[in-house]
């Protein structure tokens, strides 16, 4: 039987080109029609420190990193020791024999660097590795050759030479395998989808989504893993009426979004945990003043400075209630790279519609991974238009318990946007009745956001799984296996964390058990669901890495079984 | 009020003016204006500058005026001055320095003198006082003026001049707090009580475009008038236009296309 | 029958001496053995703006402000209009007849100011009012005379004169009532408790509690209603090894507490909502680095700048999860002025014991109110001693899953306190296993704080009330009435919001319904309880004022009835 | 390392040293020391100064050294410098200025030059560069030195001098980032490439106690040596002692007593 799935991990020190290797592999595979997904994790240091990346290549859409690795490429001995046990039976380890030596049946020493340099190109080591990998799964040579040609045809004088050197590198790698006793099953030919595709990382696509939704204004302070959104915007958010820059801190960033939103711009900032915590006062003020704006939190391991380059889903509590006082922030949490696009468009739309801050909760595991996905349909994205006040002066901006047209400076209806409790004009007042009315107004506006969609399968089952965010992919894969195993379990999913789609909440309340896989300690989402009257429990882990599919299959099966026992005995 | 005056003079509709108010007695001014109301935003303590950065860069046609106290602007908000100076954000800040936290009832502020007794320094303040004018110059603020609240007309003129100036302008106003820190006599002088005035009008011979002279001036408190006015400072909005003028704009469709396989 | 309870409200503009009037009344009453409680609310402006204060004088301990007012003292017409409807049947309104005139049977015009000045003392207007009030309830003259003598015997040359003028003022007020047709029932004589008492405000007592527990270090940035803690500390936290100062911002304050705690000091800061939001990143870092310190949030109306001088219990979500990432902050929320003392000592003790940040959640309604309470027993307060490491160097500070002795700079065991995930020495590491172990360590330490006590009454009932924080007093009063009404309802209360005493949680889980009165919109505490498996619902209001006893009686009765109907029909 | 050197010289136990590290490549130094470890605290981005304020005022016997980058100290943490200068907090700050955000991979920092291309300014930086030395002086920092990372020994001496000084001291170190902003040649000069050095040793004739001369010096980048050293500055701990010396201490028992009825 042919392999349908191929997972390779590159492990070593930061700075050894592992990211490039994984991405090149993925890109090449995607170009010939495979489904690909990479995963990247490196320490928060510029040089050195244990780093690994992974590429998964599959004939069907890849939903997780892949549990077991077919090939480990180890750049040093520590990497070898750390990762060797995750290599599947019959898998292969390739290691840099110029760096260390091991004695192990399933390991093949190759002097990547030396061989690479022998092509005359100091950066061809990666090509040697790719050539070896391709041979292991018996790829036609043209897959990588075509990729090399495409990548290095940049219209420069030395394109030809470089292409030749790289192709030479590929063949040197191939030879190493041929000389060896190693092989894997052949990877089945790709099964190219019949729709248009792009290859992209989550952060870049999130940025494009925001631009598609008409983003006018972006400001951000660098922080992993959100920095690449800033860099993408700096490069691409250019044009009439657009403004982008690097803030001097996250406090400046959030207050600037507030100012820009007040002045009429569709404004956004992106950060990660520590920066998000710093924005807390500003976000609360936007809620109070009713000013639209999108705050992206690309979650990393927390708390505090935490694990800047690891993944976690532990900022949900913070996103729902970032600040003191009564407020409940709208939260959208995309679960896949593809959803990053739609989450961004929707976040901007929500912000403009309900006139307040919207939290967009992404995750490191999506931000930095490269994936092929169906080409998003930009033309279907409507740029939201805020309801702007156009009457005469003397307008009461904060009157009534519903959203009301917003005056913009430069236009009619001048008022004071006030973060203290205020009268309808925006002047400060502490009258009890005003605080009551305005509090109700602010919460009432959330009803406008109850248009979120959700997925459901086998909704007749009394037990269901409901992943959120980045745990969607691994859970999807696990769900397929659970179905194959004949488990009777339903599936629910939404990226609209708050407000939850009301019909979804209704359904969930009827369940005997809702099982929520999430990468955090506290089981944050299941705790929210319980407070909403849903019998929910979490499956948690907090390693800084995404779920493994097999762990989810096991744990969901166990939890469901337990629940059935309880149900019978009670 | 200077704001109204300007409105009339330039025939800019009042809607084009935005007052960004700090939290403090000073910021409450935004609710006290009479006549046709400008737009206002009364946000959170210390954040007038980032808020006005957002407003002004989102819509450069607006005339943005910051009104804040010494605590709001120099203490909790102190981090925001230098970045705006470096950007040369084209807004005008009117800082009402009463040497005290008025709204919270008389605690010490960055400009309270060393050793002074206040409600939060019952045995004397242990921090030296800041010299705000010197600091502004050092941070690269392109227009710096010093005023005294008792001279309403002089103050109005300086605010006017700040608003006319294209760049980051600060009018720092000595504004005695009659409840907690009445420095009126000290500033104005009181011959009867034998108090020499601390304030003095800046001499006509002072060239406000001369930075060195400006630094000299602010050594001695309290000069009144325009201290500094950078001759050729390009404001943020213009800079941004210049820098991006040669960049080809793009759109989401094109960005997606570039990723196609 | 004699009156057992007397409530007077002073209403007018800020700056008219209303606070002094209410406090003088309370002080005088307390000195002769009554129970007293004041309530103060004023706008966040230095001068002007509608202000009112209230004094309640009772023969039994006062647990709330009092629902209805016996006497309204109106300083201007607006005040008269706003408050007149809250005057109970048979109550009296006294207004300043030099300021306005009204035509109303139950109102008496008195020219306070003029009469006051006629004594030769420009500040004697308050005395005229007090004299009138005393006469209305037929107080023996010596009550106030003694009070005046005590207050103005300050060892100054003019003491005698001033005392005479004030006593003259009292008698002028008395005459006004005698001339009029007005009277109230006579207030029963006081029933002095047989224990020692003090008269104090919540914030001052909280500060004293912290000092009693050995506080070494205080830093704060002014903000209502927490400023008075700073002022109290500035004045009184003086002595060898003590340090106190005003920070330049709340961000400076919290990070300074972190530094001081790291260096070995028992450190604290106090703020209110907006400042608390700014502290969010620093608090999360203290959790991560395992550094003791107490963060006091004296809640005011929120969100954002909100209502600086109104009361609310809306920062509970923020206190439990102030920052991003997985953390669950210990929270202690005193419910009465008296508890402010014990809450502060306990917060310091907890911080030192589990080596981390502790949130002390007070409220405006306690902070600023004057009350007589049993004298706290300072001698019983043990000053907590942190477990300090005293071995040799090469210590592994972050080893194991339990709290471990803490090295202090200057002593042995140097390490790096690290807000990134760390190895046992404190060096940065992102290894999955370390994040797993350390996360468990940090949560495990919370178990050390499961020693909180709680109150319970009628614990056999299936329905119970469980107020938290400042809603305790009004609920206590309402509970007495509910018992009188024969309602079958249990009572639970704790100031230990997190971790909740485990035995309490167990009990609560067995109830059919737990009713939680709280001054916020979202029903924050009941939502937490539901997520913990308790069938809880809230009674909420968000006026910026404390609960009225009668509203609680009504709503608890209704909710209990509803529940019983559901129970029967199901 | 200068820290170890001092330990030996003063025979202060290494335990008495605390390194307060910022978040950035520079702050990672706290984990890289070899030999007997001093205490360290590696907290959050931009907060070295408040943290060291807490440490030093809680235990004035400690020797506290701040290590931070230009982004950490001057951008997100910029608000904290002036208050410590006003308090004259007795700690020494070693600021490693590489004109870039190193750890996050090459974004612009407050000391990056106007117009420069970085990963976050693909079309050129639109903010002017800050002059940190000038700013320190203007804020009232009582000891200011300027150094170059390539001169390890000179740097060690300056750090030593800063630690010996009783008061707030900053040693600002030009520290080229070889990955994202290699300014080595510009600073050091490179005759072969025809590059004039930007750095120059401060002349022996310079009187570091003369503030005016110090201001003159920092106009021209980049002087190396002690720029300023205030002659009679009283450090925070001493000030606090002086101020509270005459205050009778109290305790909780007495405070409660004063409230009795
Ligand atoms: C984050 C935060 N901290 C503290 C406060 C409380 N606060 C309100 S105004 C003020 C100081 C005002 O002083 P200043 O800016 O000098 O204004 P002034 O009242 O003297 O005009 C403070 C500390 C707040 N509103 N928000
Ligand atoms: C609140 C917060 N914002 C952003 C970051 C991300 N971050 C880490 S280091 C750094 C900048 C470092 O620059 P610098 O201080 O100049 O140090 P360098 O790496 O250049 O030595 C940033 C933005 C963070 N850790 N925390
Ligand atoms: S006198 Fe002082 S306290 Fe009163 S409003 Fe003016 S600044 Fe504020
Ligand atoms: S060379 Fe630059 S990026 Fe690398 S460690 Fe040094 S400062 Fe950081
Ligand atoms: Mg002030
Ligand atoms: Mg740097």
PDB file of N, CA, C and O in Angstrom, chain C residues 454-466 475-476 478-493 504 507-508 510-514 564:
ATOM      1  N   UNK C 454     -15.829  30.192  56.909  1.00  0.00           N
ATOM      2  CA  UNK C 454     -17.076  30.711  56.360  1.00  0.00           C
ATOM      3  C   UNK C 454     -18.169  30.661  57.399  1.00  0.00           C
ATOM      4  O   UNK C 454     -18.074  29.944  58.384  1.00  0.00           O
ATOM      5  N   UNK C 455     -19.205  31.443  57.154  1.00  0.00           N
ATOM      6  CA  UNK C 455     -20.365  31.466  58.037  1.00  0.00           C
ATOM      7  C   UNK C 455     -21.466  30.607  57.417  1.00  0.00           C
ATOM      8  O   UNK C 455     -21.651  30.624  56.212  1.00  0.00           O
ATOM      9  N   UNK C 456     -22.201  29.908  58.273  1.00  0.00           N
ATOM     10  CA  UNK C 456     -23.398  29.264  57.743  1.00  0.00           C
ATOM     11  C   UNK C 456     -24.483  29.264  58.800  1.00  0.00           C
ATOM     12  O   UNK C 456     -24.209  29.218  59.998  1.00  0.00           O
ATOM     13  N   UNK C 457     -25.716  29.361  58.345  1.00  0.00           N
ATOM     14  CA  UNK C 457     -26.875  29.278  59.231  1.00  0.00           C
ATOM     15  C   UNK C 457     -27.936  28.466  58.524  1.00  0.00           C
ATOM     16  O   UNK C 457     -28.066  28.551  57.303  1.00  0.00           O
ATOM     17  N   UNK C 458     -28.677  27.722  59.268  1.00  0.00           N
ATOM     18  CA  UNK C 458     -29.761  26.913  58.700  1.00  0.00           C
ATOM     19  C   UNK C 458     -29.277  26.116  57.509  1.00  0.00           C
ATOM     20  O   UNK C 458     -29.865  26.141  56.423  1.00  0.00           O
ATOM     21  N   UNK C 459     -28.182  25.426  57.723  1.00  0.00           N
ATOM     22  CA  UNK C 459     -27.543  24.758  56.598  1.00  0.00           C
ATOM     23  C   UNK C 459     -28.338  23.554  56.117  1.00  0.00           C
ATOM     24  O   UNK C 459     -28.014  22.967  55.098  1.00  0.00           O
ATOM     25  N   UNK C 460     -29.387  23.218  56.825  1.00  0.00           N
ATOM     26  CA  UNK C 460     -30.207  22.092  56.366  1.00  0.00           C
ATOM     27  C   UNK C 460     -31.149  22.503  55.227  1.00  0.00           C
ATOM     28  O   UNK C 460     -31.703  21.652  54.527  1.00  0.00           O
ATOM     29  N   UNK C 461     -31.301  23.795  55.006  1.00  0.00           N
ATOM     30  CA  UNK C 461     -32.234  24.228  53.965  1.00  0.00           C
ATOM     31  C   UNK C 461     -31.664  23.969  52.563  1.00  0.00           C
ATOM     32  O   UNK C 461     -30.463  24.059  52.351  1.00  0.00           O
ATOM     33  N   UNK C 462     -32.573  23.688  51.637  1.00  0.00           N
ATOM     34  CA  UNK C 462     -32.145  23.395  50.262  1.00  0.00           C
ATOM     35  C   UNK C 462     -31.895  24.660  49.451  1.00  0.00           C
ATOM     36  O   UNK C 462     -31.278  24.639  48.401  1.00  0.00           O
ATOM     37  N   UNK C 463     -32.414  25.754  49.953  1.00  0.00           N
ATOM     38  CA  UNK C 463     -32.201  27.035  49.277  1.00  0.00           C
ATOM     39  C   UNK C 463     -31.428  27.926  50.237  1.00  0.00           C
ATOM     40  O   UNK C 463     -31.715  27.954  51.431  1.00  0.00           O
ATOM     41  N   UNK C 464     -30.450  28.618  49.707  1.00  0.00           N
ATOM     42  CA  UNK C 464     -29.653  29.466  50.586  1.00  0.00           C
ATOM     43  C   UNK C 464     -29.339  30.782  49.909  1.00  0.00           C
ATOM     44  O   UNK C 464     -29.340  30.884  48.688  1.00  0.00           O
ATOM     45  N   UNK C 465     -29.067  31.795  50.728  1.00  0.00           N
ATOM     46  CA  UNK C 465     -28.501  33.023  50.175  1.00  0.00           C
ATOM     47  C   UNK C 465     -27.004  33.013  50.458  1.00  0.00           C
ATOM     48  O   UNK C 465     -26.547  32.429  51.438  1.00  0.00           O
ATOM     49  N   UNK C 466     -26.275  33.658  49.595  1.00  0.00           N
ATOM     50  CA  UNK C 466     -24.842  33.778  49.821  1.00  0.00           C
ATOM     51  C   UNK C 466     -24.335  35.089  49.235  1.00  0.00           C
ATOM     52  O   UNK C 466     -23.932  35.161  48.082  1.00  0.00           O
ATOM     53  N   UNK C 475     -27.706  42.139  53.148  1.00  0.00           N
ATOM     54  CA  UNK C 475     -28.292  40.796  53.110  1.00  0.00           C
ATOM     55  C   UNK C 475     -28.499  40.256  54.519  1.00  0.00           C
ATOM     56  O   UNK C 475     -29.503  39.585  54.785  1.00  0.00           O
ATOM     57  N   UNK C 476     -27.588  40.609  55.421  1.00  0.00           N
ATOM     58  CA  UNK C 476     -27.762  40.175  56.822  1.00  0.00           C
ATOM     59  C   UNK C 476     -29.055  40.743  57.389  1.00  0.00           C
ATOM     60  O   UNK C 476     -29.835  40.050  58.022  1.00  0.00           O
ATOM     61  N   UNK C 478     -31.585  41.791  55.693  1.00  0.00           N
ATOM     62  CA  UNK C 478     -32.716  41.191  54.993  1.00  0.00           C
ATOM     63  C   UNK C 478     -32.953  39.769  55.508  1.00  0.00           C
ATOM     64  O   UNK C 478     -34.099  39.325  55.619  1.00  0.00           O
ATOM     65  N   UNK C 479     -31.890  39.087  55.833  1.00  0.00           N
ATOM     66  CA  UNK C 479     -32.019  37.698  56.299  1.00  0.00           C
ATOM     67  C   UNK C 479     -32.809  37.638  57.601  1.00  0.00           C
ATOM     68  O   UNK C 479     -33.656  36.772  57.791  1.00  0.00           O
ATOM     69  N   UNK C 480     -32.530  38.579  58.472  1.00  0.00           N
ATOM     70  CA  UNK C 480     -33.282  38.643  59.725  1.00  0.00           C
ATOM     71  C   UNK C 480     -34.780  38.758  59.421  1.00  0.00           C
ATOM     72  O   UNK C 480     -35.607  38.047  59.982  1.00  0.00           O
ATOM     73  N   UNK C 481     -35.099  39.632  58.468  1.00  0.00           N
ATOM     74  CA  UNK C 481     -36.512  39.804  58.105  1.00  0.00           C
ATOM     75  C   UNK C 481     -37.068  38.536  57.478  1.00  0.00           C
ATOM     76  O   UNK C 481     -38.202  38.137  57.729  1.00  0.00           O
ATOM     77  N   UNK C 482     -36.288  37.899  56.616  1.00  0.00           N
ATOM     78  CA  UNK C 482     -36.743  36.666  55.969  1.00  0.00           C
ATOM     79  C   UNK C 482     -37.049  35.604  57.022  1.00  0.00           C
ATOM     80  O   UNK C 482     -38.039  34.867  56.914  1.00  0.00           O
ATOM     81  N   UNK C 483     -36.212  35.542  58.051  1.00  0.00           N
ATOM     82  CA  UNK C 483     -36.448  34.575  59.122  1.00  0.00           C
ATOM     83  C   UNK C 483     -37.725  34.940  59.874  1.00  0.00           C
ATOM     84  O   UNK C 483     -38.535  34.071  60.188  1.00  0.00           O
ATOM     85  N   UNK C 484     -37.881  36.248  60.118  1.00  0.00           N
ATOM     86  CA  UNK C 484     -39.110  36.699  60.768  1.00  0.00           C
ATOM     87  C   UNK C 484     -40.330  36.315  59.934  1.00  0.00           C
ATOM     88  O   UNK C 484     -41.373  35.959  60.452  1.00  0.00           O
ATOM     89  N   UNK C 485     -40.162  36.386  58.611  1.00  0.00           N
ATOM     90  CA  UNK C 485     -41.265  36.026  57.718  1.00  0.00           C
ATOM     91  C   UNK C 485     -41.475  34.525  57.622  1.00  0.00           C
ATOM     92  O   UNK C 485     -42.339  34.075  56.890  1.00  0.00           O
ATOM     93  N   UNK C 486     -40.620  33.777  58.281  1.00  0.00           N
ATOM     94  CA  UNK C 486     -40.781  32.323  58.250  1.00  0.00           C
ATOM     95  C   UNK C 486     -40.249  31.652  56.996  1.00  0.00           C
ATOM     96  O   UNK C 486     -40.575  30.501  56.713  1.00  0.00           O
ATOM     97  N   UNK C 487     -39.448  32.372  56.235  1.00  0.00           N
ATOM     98  CA  UNK C 487     -38.880  31.749  55.031  1.00  0.00           C
ATOM     99  C   UNK C 487     -37.900  30.657  55.423  1.00  0.00           C
ATOM    100  O   UNK C 487     -37.177  30.783  56.406  1.00  0.00           O
ATOM    101  N   UNK C 488     -37.853  29.614  54.628  1.00  0.00           N
ATOM    102  CA  UNK C 488     -36.932  28.514  54.898  1.00  0.00           C
ATOM    103  C   UNK C 488     -35.727  28.657  53.970  1.00  0.00           C
ATOM    104  O   UNK C 488     -35.716  28.138  52.857  1.00  0.00           O
ATOM    105  N   UNK C 489     -34.765  29.362  54.460  1.00  0.00           N
ATOM    106  CA  UNK C 489     -33.614  29.698  53.610  1.00  0.00           C
ATOM    107  C   UNK C 489     -32.349  29.661  54.456  1.00  0.00           C
ATOM    108  O   UNK C 489     -32.331  30.172  55.575  1.00  0.00           O
ATOM    109  N   UNK C 490     -31.304  29.047  53.915  1.00  0.00           N
ATOM    110  CA  UNK C 490     -30.028  29.012  54.623  1.00  0.00           C
ATOM    111  C   UNK C 490     -29.176  30.227  54.313  1.00  0.00           C
ATOM    112  O   UNK C 490     -29.484  31.027  53.423  1.00  0.00           O
ATOM    113  N   UNK C 491     -28.095  30.364  55.060  1.00  0.00           N
ATOM    114  CA  UNK C 491     -27.198  31.517  54.928  1.00  0.00           C
ATOM    115  C   UNK C 491     -25.761  31.032  54.823  1.00  0.00           C
ATOM    116  O   UNK C 491     -25.316  30.209  55.637  1.00  0.00           O
ATOM    117  N   UNK C 492     -25.062  31.512  53.831  1.00  0.00           N
ATOM    118  CA  UNK C 492     -23.628  31.239  53.715  1.00  0.00           C
ATOM    119  C   UNK C 492     -22.898  32.532  53.408  1.00  0.00           C
ATOM    120  O   UNK C 492     -23.426  33.413  52.725  1.00  0.00           O
ATOM    121  N   UNK C 493     -21.710  32.596  53.897  1.00  0.00           N
ATOM    122  CA  UNK C 493     -20.898  33.772  53.593  1.00  0.00           C
ATOM    123  C   UNK C 493     -19.432  33.454  53.860  1.00  0.00           C
ATOM    124  O   UNK C 493     -19.085  32.785  54.840  1.00  0.00           O
ATOM    125  N   UNK C 504     -17.103  24.522  52.196  1.00  0.00           N
ATOM    126  CA  UNK C 504     -18.203  25.391  51.799  1.00  0.00           C
ATOM    127  C   UNK C 504     -18.680  25.013  50.402  1.00  0.00           C
ATOM    128  O   UNK C 504     -19.879  24.858  50.147  1.00  0.00           O
ATOM    129  N   UNK C 507     -20.755  21.967  50.438  1.00  0.00           N
ATOM    130  CA  UNK C 507     -22.117  22.236  50.926  1.00  0.00           C
ATOM    131  C   UNK C 507     -22.959  22.910  49.860  1.00  0.00           C
ATOM    132  O   UNK C 507     -24.107  22.533  49.618  1.00  0.00           O
ATOM    133  N   UNK C 508     -22.353  23.910  49.220  1.00  0.00           N
ATOM    134  CA  UNK C 508     -23.119  24.675  48.232  1.00  0.00           C
ATOM    135  C   UNK C 508     -23.573  23.775  47.087  1.00  0.00           C
ATOM    136  O   UNK C 508     -24.658  23.952  46.530  1.00  0.00           O
ATOM    137  N   UNK C 510     -24.606  20.927  47.178  1.00  0.00           N
ATOM    138  CA  UNK C 510     -25.764  20.094  47.508  1.00  0.00           C
ATOM    139  C   UNK C 510     -27.077  20.872  47.480  1.00  0.00           C
ATOM    140  O   UNK C 510     -28.147  20.295  47.647  1.00  0.00           O
ATOM    141  N   UNK C 511     -26.992  22.174  47.286  1.00  0.00           N
ATOM    142  CA  UNK C 511     -28.216  22.990  47.359  1.00  0.00           C
ATOM    143  C   UNK C 511     -29.003  22.955  46.062  1.00  0.00           C
ATOM    144  O   UNK C 511     -28.447  22.805  44.978  1.00  0.00           O
ATOM    145  N   UNK C 512     -30.307  23.145  46.205  1.00  0.00           N
ATOM    146  CA  UNK C 512     -31.142  23.296  45.015  1.00  0.00           C
ATOM    147  C   UNK C 512     -30.949  24.670  44.384  1.00  0.00           C
ATOM    148  O   UNK C 512     -31.074  24.837  43.178  1.00  0.00           O
ATOM    149  N   UNK C 513     -30.680  25.633  45.237  1.00  0.00           N
ATOM    150  CA  UNK C 513     -30.490  26.989  44.718  1.00  0.00           C
ATOM    151  C   UNK C 513     -29.680  27.810  45.707  1.00  0.00           C
ATOM    152  O   UNK C 513     -29.967  27.810  46.905  1.00  0.00           O
ATOM    153  N   UNK C 514     -28.704  28.514  45.171  1.00  0.00           N
ATOM    154  CA  UNK C 514     -27.940  29.464  45.973  1.00  0.00           C
ATOM    155  C   UNK C 514     -28.158  30.843  45.358  1.00  0.00           C
ATOM    156  O   UNK C 514     -27.877  31.057  44.173  1.00  0.00           O
ATOM    157  N   UNK C 564     -39.083  26.686  44.331  1.00  0.00           N
ATOM    158  CA  UNK C 564     -39.909  25.630  44.925  1.00  0.00           C
ATOM    159  C   UNK C 564     -40.951  25.139  43.942  1.00  0.00           C
ATOM    160  O   UNK C 564     -41.235  23.958  43.857  1.00  0.00           O
TER     161      UNK C 564
END
